[in-house]
Amino acid sequence: MKLFPSLPLAEWVEALVDWLTNADLLFEAIEMLISFILTALQTVMEVVPIPVFIIGIPLLTFFFAGRKIGLTIFVFLGLFLIDNLGFWEDMLIMLSLVLAATIISVVVGIPLGIWMSKSNTVEMIMKPILDFMQTLPQFVYLIPAVAFFGIGMEPGVIASVIFGMPPTIRLTNLGIREVSTEVIEAADAFGSTPSQKLYKVQLPMARTTIMAGVNQTIMLSLSMVVIASMIGADGLGDIVYAAVGRNDVGSGFEAGIAIVIVAIILDRLTSGFQLKQKKK
Amino acid sequence: MTKIRVEDLTKVFGKKPQRALSLLKENKTKGEILEATGLTVGVNKASFDVNEGEVFVIMGLSGSGKSTLVRLLNRLIEPTSGAVYLDDKNLAEMDEKTLRTVRRRDMSMVFQNFGLFPFRSIQSNVEFGLEIQGLGREERTQKAIEALKLVGLEGYENMLPDELSGGMQQRVGLARALANDPEILLMDEAFSALDPLIRKDMQDELLDLQQTMKRTIIFITHDLDEALRIGDRITIMKDGAIVQIGTPEEILTNPANNYVEKFVEDVDRSKVYTAQNVMARPESVQPEREGPRVALQRMRQSGISSIYAIRRDRELLGIVHASELSKLVDEGKDDFSEVIRTDVPRVELHTPVSEVIDIITDSSVPAAVVQDGKLRGIIIRSSVLSALSGKEVNLDETISESTSS
Ligand SMILES: Nc1ncnc2c1ncn2[C@@H]1O[C@H](COP(=O)(O)OP(=O)(O)O)[C@@H](O)[C@H]1O
Ligand SMILES: [Mg+2]
């Protein structure tokens, strides 16, 4: 026998979700926006001829990620392999999901991080929320995403944003807070307005840290693609998911390798930007 | 003229700082207040005036509240109570916008660890204050180049702060402050992070610059030697309160209490004192109206064997010795001009005692202290020695004044 009746937590959450689903208009607007971003990204990427991609990205890697010959060749061969396996289309779809999630995470996350850095109260409230967001199993994000946005690419993006955004917020906050007091005092002592201080001193000083957050956000979004395919997101993740369902080790492995290649390229490119900025 | 007037300025760190104010009024110490309330007294009822164009040094041990005090002057730290008058405006009560204007126009700050923006070039660091004011690119560039020239950093415009040595970085800090053309410079331990030789150079350079620019400088340091070298006046702080304010000589010779005395103890006095601090009232004769007999008589009275000869306007002629005067008297002559020796040791009022010592050890007669060629005093070995051992010295020119009248 239970000493206490169990709390109706599940009912509360359902009630909340009920209420939120009524805010239809808002969610429809969000969905439209996301689908616009996705289509735009896909269209742009599809316009670029594949050979240009396969040659251009390695060059970009070479110049931005420390002029490493080995890495450049790897990127080239990797992209070549993805195309060769016939995954190009699926890769672009996956990429548009990841990029859309990243763009939204940055556009929402950086201002949130700035806000958090300006107020200790906001930081105190946000920190546990961010911890919570990152420690929940990834699958859990699918539930609200599906509840509000149904199935398809858009809820996949939403789930990726929720899962992937915390590092950007966190590191924006950290980056701004760790700027040395003397530099901040210098900005103030010369009569900066708060926004001059933010744009001319704090954000430039925090840039590398913020970029590290964005890099993590990209990686986390990418790690969501297979899971997002469970709620109907297309792309490479879907191929893996389907292969798991059919117990088709071969094609699952192929698609998995393709995802890893994309992950490595994105990681090197974005951490390459960081390096470059540090040196500058 | 008073540039900054500080009245009862107090800063208490912690929650509800007002709690400490009544305790401070009862003259409770910083330690007692910390124990009773958990609040830290940063600055305790500081009052002082800073004159236009002077170098005003604030000195004290680490934790004595110097940095807090200087930040209360431009309100990087909000005062708990008290007032800071700049000309006639009370900074403590200014709204944000007016305060920004004051920070942009009237006072610039130089920081201990330079506070440079690492991602900006030297040029762009120096332009920062001008950029904040919204000046056009051309004007900015020109002013920044001028400021860099002032501190001797031409040719480094496009480098990054990290690429320069500490001394050079602080020159950039100084140039950044000067580019705004402020009336007031706040310098918080500006040279403390530099190694001793570079530090001396920077002190000299600051003094050189100050000769021509005549800013009002508030200079923080924990180093007495530095304070004595560059300060027109020195304030000594302890536990947030001001213990003594005075000229370097006053601080050295009349320490207000044991705390200041401790500070002053190990100073190399010979570098701080100048001739006027150790000179004595000169006996003199005027050959234009006095003869050898008068001179001998005067020497006999004060028990000396030689005496300085001067004109009516006190212009120094030279020295005469008793033996030669006696000879003249024996020969019945009335004029002793021919026995005046002109090769006497001369020093200026502001010659450091360290140099005076060299001069008088080689000399059998006292050194003459002159100002514009006129005799102001004499220096005998024993008065130098007693000054160096910490005894009474002269704080002003009363000696020469009493005799020149
Ligand atoms: N932001 C702060 N919060 C709490 N206490 C502070 C703060 N800043 C300074 N203090 C305290 O105020 C006192 C004076 O510090 P400070 O002005 O930095 O001294 P100084 O510059 O002479 O070394 C010290 O006891 C210090 O611990
Ligand atoms: Mg300090």
mmCIF file of N, CA, C and O in Angstrom, chain B residues 73-131:
data_model
loop_
_atom_site.group_PDB
_atom_site.id
_atom_site.type_symbol
_atom_site.label_atom_id
_atom_site.label_comp_id
_atom_site.label_asym_id
_atom_site.label_seq_id
_atom_site.Cartn_x
_atom_site.Cartn_y
_atom_site.Cartn_z
ATOM 1 N N LEU B 73 35.438 58.003 -8.090
ATOM 2 C CA LEU B 73 35.578 59.304 -8.734
ATOM 3 C C LEU B 73 34.940 59.329 -10.115
ATOM 4 O O LEU B 73 34.441 60.361 -10.549
ATOM 5 N N ASN B 74 34.980 58.204 -10.844
ATOM 6 C CA ASN B 74 34.268 58.190 -12.132
ATOM 7 C C ASN B 74 33.055 57.268 -12.071
ATOM 8 O O ASN B 74 32.494 56.892 -13.082
ATOM 9 N N ARG B 75 32.712 56.888 -10.866
ATOM 10 C CA ARG B 75 31.511 56.102 -10.571
ATOM 11 C C ARG B 75 31.468 54.765 -11.273
ATOM 12 O O ARG B 75 30.387 54.276 -11.618
ATOM 13 N N LEU B 76 32.643 54.162 -11.502
ATOM 14 C CA LEU B 76 32.630 52.757 -11.893
ATOM 15 C C LEU B 76 32.089 51.968 -10.715
ATOM 16 O O LEU B 76 31.558 50.877 -10.862
ATOM 17 N N ILE B 77 32.258 52.539 -9.514
ATOM 18 C CA ILE B 77 31.633 51.994 -8.317
ATOM 19 C C ILE B 77 30.716 53.075 -7.771
ATOM 20 O O ILE B 77 31.100 54.239 -7.680
ATOM 21 N N GLU B 78 29.477 52.682 -7.451
ATOM 22 C CA GLU B 78 28.509 53.650 -6.937
ATOM 23 C C GLU B 78 28.813 53.954 -5.471
ATOM 24 O O GLU B 78 28.958 53.042 -4.668
ATOM 25 N N PRO B 79 28.908 55.240 -5.118
ATOM 26 C CA PRO B 79 29.163 55.563 -3.715
ATOM 27 C C PRO B 79 27.970 55.196 -2.824
ATOM 28 O O PRO B 79 26.823 55.239 -3.269
ATOM 29 N N THR B 80 28.267 54.831 -1.586
ATOM 30 C CA THR B 80 27.192 54.572 -0.628
ATOM 31 C C THR B 80 26.690 55.893 -0.057
ATOM 32 O O THR B 80 25.500 56.092 0.134
ATOM 33 N N SER B 81 27.635 56.794 0.232
ATOM 34 C CA SER B 81 27.236 58.145 0.614
ATOM 35 C C SER B 81 28.389 59.091 0.314
ATOM 36 O O SER B 81 29.494 58.660 0.010
ATOM 37 N N GLY B 82 28.099 60.388 0.386
ATOM 38 C CA GLY B 82 29.140 61.367 0.124
ATOM 39 C C GLY B 82 29.018 61.963 -1.260
ATOM 40 O O GLY B 82 28.122 61.615 -2.024
ATOM 41 N N ALA B 83 29.924 62.896 -1.566
ATOM 42 C CA ALA B 83 29.821 63.629 -2.815
ATOM 43 C C ALA B 83 31.179 63.746 -3.489
ATOM 44 O O ALA B 83 32.212 63.768 -2.832
ATOM 45 N N VAL B 84 31.146 63.795 -4.817
ATOM 46 C CA VAL B 84 32.346 64.061 -5.611
ATOM 47 C C VAL B 84 32.030 65.237 -6.522
ATOM 48 O O VAL B 84 31.194 65.117 -7.411
ATOM 49 N N TYR B 85 32.621 66.379 -6.251
ATOM 50 C CA TYR B 85 32.373 67.538 -7.099
ATOM 51 C C TYR B 85 33.455 67.667 -8.142
ATOM 52 O O TYR B 85 34.640 67.734 -7.831
ATOM 53 N N LEU B 86 33.005 67.689 -9.399
ATOM 54 C CA LEU B 86 33.921 67.968 -10.493
ATOM 55 C C LEU B 86 33.566 69.372 -10.948
ATOM 56 O O LEU B 86 32.452 69.606 -11.399
ATOM 57 N N ASP B 87 34.533 70.301 -10.839
ATOM 58 C CA ASP B 87 34.201 71.712 -10.938
ATOM 59 C C ASP B 87 33.033 71.959 -9.973
ATOM 60 O O ASP B 87 33.246 71.899 -8.808
ATOM 61 N N ASP B 88 31.787 72.160 -10.433
ATOM 62 C CA ASP B 88 30.775 72.327 -9.400
ATOM 63 C C ASP B 88 29.660 71.300 -9.445
ATOM 64 O O ASP B 88 28.704 71.382 -8.703
ATOM 65 N N LYS B 89 29.841 70.310 -10.348
ATOM 66 C CA LYS B 89 28.779 69.321 -10.487
ATOM 67 C C LYS B 89 29.059 68.119 -9.596
ATOM 68 O O LYS B 89 30.193 67.633 -9.547
ATOM 69 N N ASN B 90 28.036 67.655 -8.920
ATOM 70 C CA ASN B 90 28.193 66.486 -8.064
ATOM 71 C C ASN B 90 28.006 65.206 -8.875
ATOM 72 O O ASN B 90 26.907 64.870 -9.280
ATOM 73 N N LEU B 91 29.109 64.519 -9.071
ATOM 74 C CA LEU B 91 29.076 63.290 -9.865
ATOM 75 C C LEU B 91 28.196 62.220 -9.255
ATOM 76 O O LEU B 91 27.589 61.420 -9.960
ATOM 77 N N ALA B 92 28.157 62.219 -7.929
ATOM 78 C CA ALA B 92 27.423 61.158 -7.244
ATOM 79 C C ALA B 92 25.934 61.229 -7.536
ATOM 80 O O ALA B 92 25.221 60.251 -7.367
ATOM 81 N N GLU B 93 25.456 62.394 -7.977
ATOM 82 C CA GLU B 93 24.021 62.534 -8.209
ATOM 83 C C GLU B 93 23.661 62.658 -9.680
ATOM 84 O O GLU B 93 22.518 62.912 -10.026
ATOM 85 N N MET B 94 24.654 62.482 -10.540
ATOM 86 C CA MET B 94 24.388 62.651 -11.968
ATOM 87 C C MET B 94 23.549 61.518 -12.531
ATOM 88 O O MET B 94 23.667 60.387 -12.092
ATOM 89 N N ASP B 95 22.731 61.828 -13.550
ATOM 90 C CA ASP B 95 22.045 60.745 -14.240
ATOM 91 C C ASP B 95 23.020 60.088 -15.210
ATOM 92 O O ASP B 95 24.074 60.641 -15.523
ATOM 93 N N GLU B 96 22.636 58.916 -15.674
ATOM 94 C CA GLU B 96 23.523 58.103 -16.502
ATOM 95 C C GLU B 96 24.095 58.868 -17.697
ATOM 96 O O GLU B 96 25.272 58.758 -18.014
ATOM 97 N N LYS B 97 23.230 59.636 -18.332
ATOM 98 C CA LYS B 97 23.641 60.270 -19.573
ATOM 99 C C LYS B 97 24.706 61.343 -19.313
ATOM 100 O O LYS B 97 25.721 61.401 -20.007
ATOM 101 N N THR B 98 24.459 62.164 -18.301
ATOM 102 C CA THR B 98 25.440 63.192 -17.963
ATOM 103 C C THR B 98 26.747 62.544 -17.525
ATOM 104 O O THR B 98 27.828 62.995 -17.883
ATOM 105 N N LEU B 99 26.612 61.469 -16.759
ATOM 106 C CA LEU B 99 27.800 60.762 -16.299
ATOM 107 C C LEU B 99 28.632 60.267 -17.486
ATOM 108 O O LEU B 99 29.854 60.404 -17.503
ATOM 109 N N ARG B 100 27.926 59.742 -18.489
ATOM 110 C CA ARG B 100 28.654 59.267 -19.676
ATOM 111 C C ARG B 100 29.411 60.408 -20.351
ATOM 112 O O ARG B 100 30.536 60.240 -20.793
ATOM 113 N N THR B 101 28.765 61.558 -20.415
ATOM 114 C CA THR B 101 29.431 62.705 -21.036
ATOM 115 C C THR B 101 30.692 63.062 -20.254
ATOM 116 O O THR B 101 31.735 63.355 -20.845
ATOM 117 N N VAL B 102 30.589 63.044 -18.934
ATOM 118 C CA VAL B 102 31.765 63.343 -18.115
ATOM 119 C C VAL B 102 32.872 62.331 -18.377
ATOM 120 O O VAL B 102 34.038 62.686 -18.564
ATOM 121 N N ARG B 103 32.484 61.059 -18.445
ATOM 122 C CA ARG B 103 33.493 60.024 -18.687
ATOM 123 C C ARG B 103 34.124 60.185 -20.068
ATOM 124 O O ARG B 103 35.292 59.892 -20.264
ATOM 125 N N ARG B 104 33.337 60.623 -21.029
ATOM 126 C CA ARG B 104 33.865 60.763 -22.382
ATOM 127 C C ARG B 104 34.767 61.980 -22.518
ATOM 128 O O ARG B 104 35.762 61.944 -23.227
ATOM 129 N N ARG B 105 34.367 63.062 -21.844
ATOM 130 C CA ARG B 105 35.062 64.314 -22.084
ATOM 131 C C ARG B 105 36.095 64.656 -21.019
ATOM 132 O O ARG B 105 37.168 65.154 -21.322
ATOM 133 N N ASP B 106 35.734 64.444 -19.749
ATOM 134 C CA ASP B 106 36.520 65.055 -18.672
ATOM 135 C C ASP B 106 37.540 64.143 -18.021
ATOM 136 O O ASP B 106 38.556 64.601 -17.542
ATOM 137 N N MET B 107 37.232 62.855 -17.928
ATOM 138 C CA MET B 107 38.205 62.002 -17.257
ATOM 139 C C MET B 107 38.423 60.676 -17.976
ATOM 140 O O MET B 107 37.485 60.048 -18.429
ATOM 141 N N SER B 108 39.691 60.288 -18.092
ATOM 142 C CA SER B 108 40.030 59.004 -18.679
ATOM 143 C C SER B 108 40.778 58.190 -17.645
ATOM 144 O O SER B 108 41.355 58.735 -16.716
ATOM 145 N N MET B 109 40.780 56.884 -17.855
ATOM 146 C CA MET B 109 41.383 56.016 -16.853
ATOM 147 C C MET B 109 42.444 55.121 -17.471
ATOM 148 O O MET B 109 42.323 54.682 -18.608
ATOM 149 N N VAL B 110 43.499 54.863 -16.690
ATOM 150 C CA VAL B 110 44.553 53.932 -17.083
ATOM 151 C C VAL B 110 44.575 52.828 -16.046
ATOM 152 O O VAL B 110 44.503 53.103 -14.851
ATOM 153 N N PHE B 111 44.667 51.568 -16.507
ATOM 154 C CA PHE B 111 44.471 50.433 -15.603
ATOM 155 C C PHE B 111 45.769 49.686 -15.293
ATOM 156 O O PHE B 111 46.710 49.700 -16.078
ATOM 157 N N GLN B 112 45.742 49.000 -14.154
ATOM 158 C CA GLN B 112 46.930 48.261 -13.707
ATOM 159 C C GLN B 112 47.383 47.222 -14.733
ATOM 160 O O GLN B 112 48.546 47.140 -15.063
ATOM 161 N N ASN B 113 46.426 46.420 -15.219
ATOM 162 C CA ASN B 113 46.789 45.420 -16.213
ATOM 163 C C ASN B 113 46.391 45.874 -17.606
ATOM 164 O O ASN B 113 46.060 45.080 -18.464
ATOM 165 N N PHE B 114 46.422 47.149 -17.794
ATOM 166 C CA PHE B 114 46.276 47.843 -19.075
ATOM 167 C C PHE B 114 44.841 47.910 -19.585
ATOM 168 O O PHE B 114 44.453 48.896 -20.193
ATOM 169 N N GLY B 115 44.058 46.824 -19.380
ATOM 170 C CA GLY B 115 42.662 46.858 -19.820
ATOM 171 C C GLY B 115 42.499 47.112 -21.307
ATOM 172 O O GLY B 115 41.542 47.746 -21.748
ATOM 173 N N LEU B 116 43.447 46.604 -22.103
ATOM 174 C CA LEU B 116 43.335 46.811 -23.551
ATOM 175 C C LEU B 116 42.385 45.787 -24.157
ATOM 176 O O LEU B 116 42.119 44.750 -23.551
ATOM 177 N N PHE B 117 41.869 46.094 -25.353
ATOM 178 C CA PHE B 117 40.978 45.162 -26.029
ATOM 179 C C PHE B 117 41.835 44.278 -26.926
ATOM 180 O O PHE B 117 42.377 44.750 -27.929
ATOM 181 N N PRO B 118 41.970 43.001 -26.590
ATOM 182 C CA PRO B 118 42.961 42.151 -27.266
ATOM 183 C C PRO B 118 42.668 41.936 -28.745
ATOM 184 O O PRO B 118 43.576 41.660 -29.508
ATOM 185 N N PHE B 119 41.402 42.078 -29.143
ATOM 186 C CA PHE B 119 41.058 41.790 -30.529
ATOM 187 C C PHE B 119 41.162 43.030 -31.416
ATOM 188 O O PHE B 119 40.926 42.967 -32.606
ATOM 189 N N ARG B 120 41.499 44.174 -30.795
ATOM 190 C CA ARG B 120 41.622 45.397 -31.581
ATOM 191 C C ARG B 120 43.098 45.744 -31.771
ATOM 192 O O ARG B 120 43.907 45.531 -30.870
ATOM 193 N N SER B 121 43.415 46.334 -32.909
ATOM 194 C CA SER B 121 44.791 46.765 -33.144
ATOM 195 C C SER B 121 45.127 47.905 -32.188
ATOM 196 O O SER B 121 44.245 48.470 -31.546
ATOM 197 N N ILE B 122 46.414 48.221 -32.075
ATOM 198 C CA ILE B 122 46.851 49.311 -31.207
ATOM 199 C C ILE B 122 46.115 50.596 -31.576
ATOM 200 O O ILE B 122 45.551 51.288 -30.735
ATOM 201 N N GLN B 123 46.125 50.880 -32.878
ATOM 202 C CA GLN B 123 45.444 52.066 -33.377
ATOM 203 C C GLN B 123 43.982 52.085 -32.938
ATOM 204 O O GLN B 123 43.488 53.076 -32.411
ATOM 205 N N SER B 124 43.324 50.960 -33.113
ATOM 206 C CA SER B 124 41.896 50.919 -32.834
ATOM 207 C C SER B 124 41.624 50.927 -31.320
ATOM 208 O O SER B 124 40.600 51.428 -30.868
ATOM 209 N N ASN B 125 42.559 50.402 -30.547
ATOM 210 C CA ASN B 125 42.458 50.538 -29.092
ATOM 211 C C ASN B 125 42.486 52.007 -28.684
ATOM 212 O O ASN B 125 41.690 52.450 -27.862
ATOM 213 N N VAL B 126 43.424 52.730 -29.273
ATOM 214 C CA VAL B 126 43.571 54.140 -28.905
ATOM 215 C C VAL B 126 42.367 54.954 -29.372
ATOM 216 O O VAL B 126 41.974 55.921 -28.736
ATOM 217 N N GLU B 127 41.764 54.493 -30.466
ATOM 218 C CA GLU B 127 40.594 55.208 -30.991
ATOM 219 C C GLU B 127 39.325 54.947 -30.197
ATOM 220 O O GLU B 127 38.313 55.605 -30.413
ATOM 221 N N PHE B 128 39.383 53.963 -29.291
ATOM 222 C CA PHE B 128 38.139 53.496 -28.672
ATOM 223 C C PHE B 128 37.284 54.624 -28.104
ATOM 224 O O PHE B 128 36.098 54.739 -28.421
ATOM 225 N N GLY B 129 37.902 55.451 -27.268
ATOM 226 C CA GLY B 129 37.140 56.518 -26.626
ATOM 227 C C GLY B 129 36.504 57.468 -27.633
ATOM 228 O O GLY B 129 35.386 57.944 -27.448
ATOM 229 N N LEU B 130 37.223 57.711 -28.730
ATOM 230 C CA LEU B 130 36.725 58.632 -29.751
ATOM 231 C C LEU B 130 35.579 57.999 -30.531
ATOM 232 O O LEU B 130 34.609 58.659 -30.891
ATOM 233 N N GLU B 131 35.723 56.694 -30.753
ATOM 234 C CA GLU B 131 34.690 55.940 -31.452
ATOM 235 C C GLU B 131 33.391 55.972 -30.634
ATOM 236 O O GLU B 131 32.302 56.172 -31.178
#
